[in-house]
């Protein structure tokens, strides 16, 4: 629907801010299409490296190009010692997303090429961030748990190495498949709040790191990526299937927003949640432990009956990540290490065809006031 002059759309709902070739959401189907490929096709067939390439270069890689890209990402995985020292020095109760935000900002302050407005140098910085954010997240997780950080293993794939750096173990096939699929599913999602934040900062011709720091700052909020931690904490609070009905009723009576439910664009279902729901069930069954899936399913039914609100991507991603050994406190960081791929595509797109992003406000404040000299 066209905007009327001076019409305010609260939360910019339905406002089309850019033309983009990166991804498209149709909330009515519902569907998510990335560079022309449906998310179901993507998750069934692509690894994280492949979707990252697709996002950065607009096409799927040939076998040779994928090998080169994979080798380049591997060569960029190690983080500077000063970042490790910072991670060791932060207080044990620091919020992991705040620590990640600061670490990325530090990487920016160490980069003498900050601000060089050329697509190739921007691309290299983005590839570096795609490769290094998992190393930062994993090192922080281990240091936080009182263990020593683990150096990247260059013989392992992106997801396998990430899992190894966090847990110290090589993931079995099912675990690796689940983890890689989570990274693939979270890699890109059109102009969500964090991507918009990245584009706003890039639109001022600021630098890549500042843009990514803006994205991290936005995605950590509980209404956005932070909802994944909230979802798992909620399932733990519910505790058993029998408690789900009263929990949901009480929350709705208190007008609380349940994490992992609702979406600005998908009102009839989030296609990512459908995929994650079946993956969670499959993994739970294979491990003879369906406790979290059963609670989630019951709470989902109650939400559908009482409020007709659908689970979003975070709802089943939370128990899936929990099943494969990720602590709740780390979940938004995992989401961020996937979304950096999508942010990268948007940062390149914004920089490649930039116009300062500068909306207006409809003024509803006082007028005609005069300063009284005392
Ligand atoms: N729990 C309970 N009620 C909800 C929820 C929820 N999670 N989400 C929406 N509603 C209700 C609202 O209260 C409102 O009800 P009303 O019409 O009776 O007042 C109605 O659904 C419409 O909701 P809005 O607030 O208009 O939805 P909006 O588009 O502004 O918000 C949002 C979307 C922020 C995602 C919201 O659904 C929410 O807060 N969800 C919980 C946090 C969450 O899971 N965020 C992750 C989103 S996906 C992502 O970023 C990775």
XYZ file of C-alpha atoms in Angstrom, residues 108-114 116 125:
9
model
C 38.276 -2.405 13.431
C 40.577 -0.229 15.492
C 43.524 -2.471 14.552
C 42.795 -2.256 10.811
C 44.789 0.552 9.264
C 42.689 0.291 6.081
C 39.456 1.305 7.810
C 38.964 2.697 2.302
C 37.316 -7.439 5.656
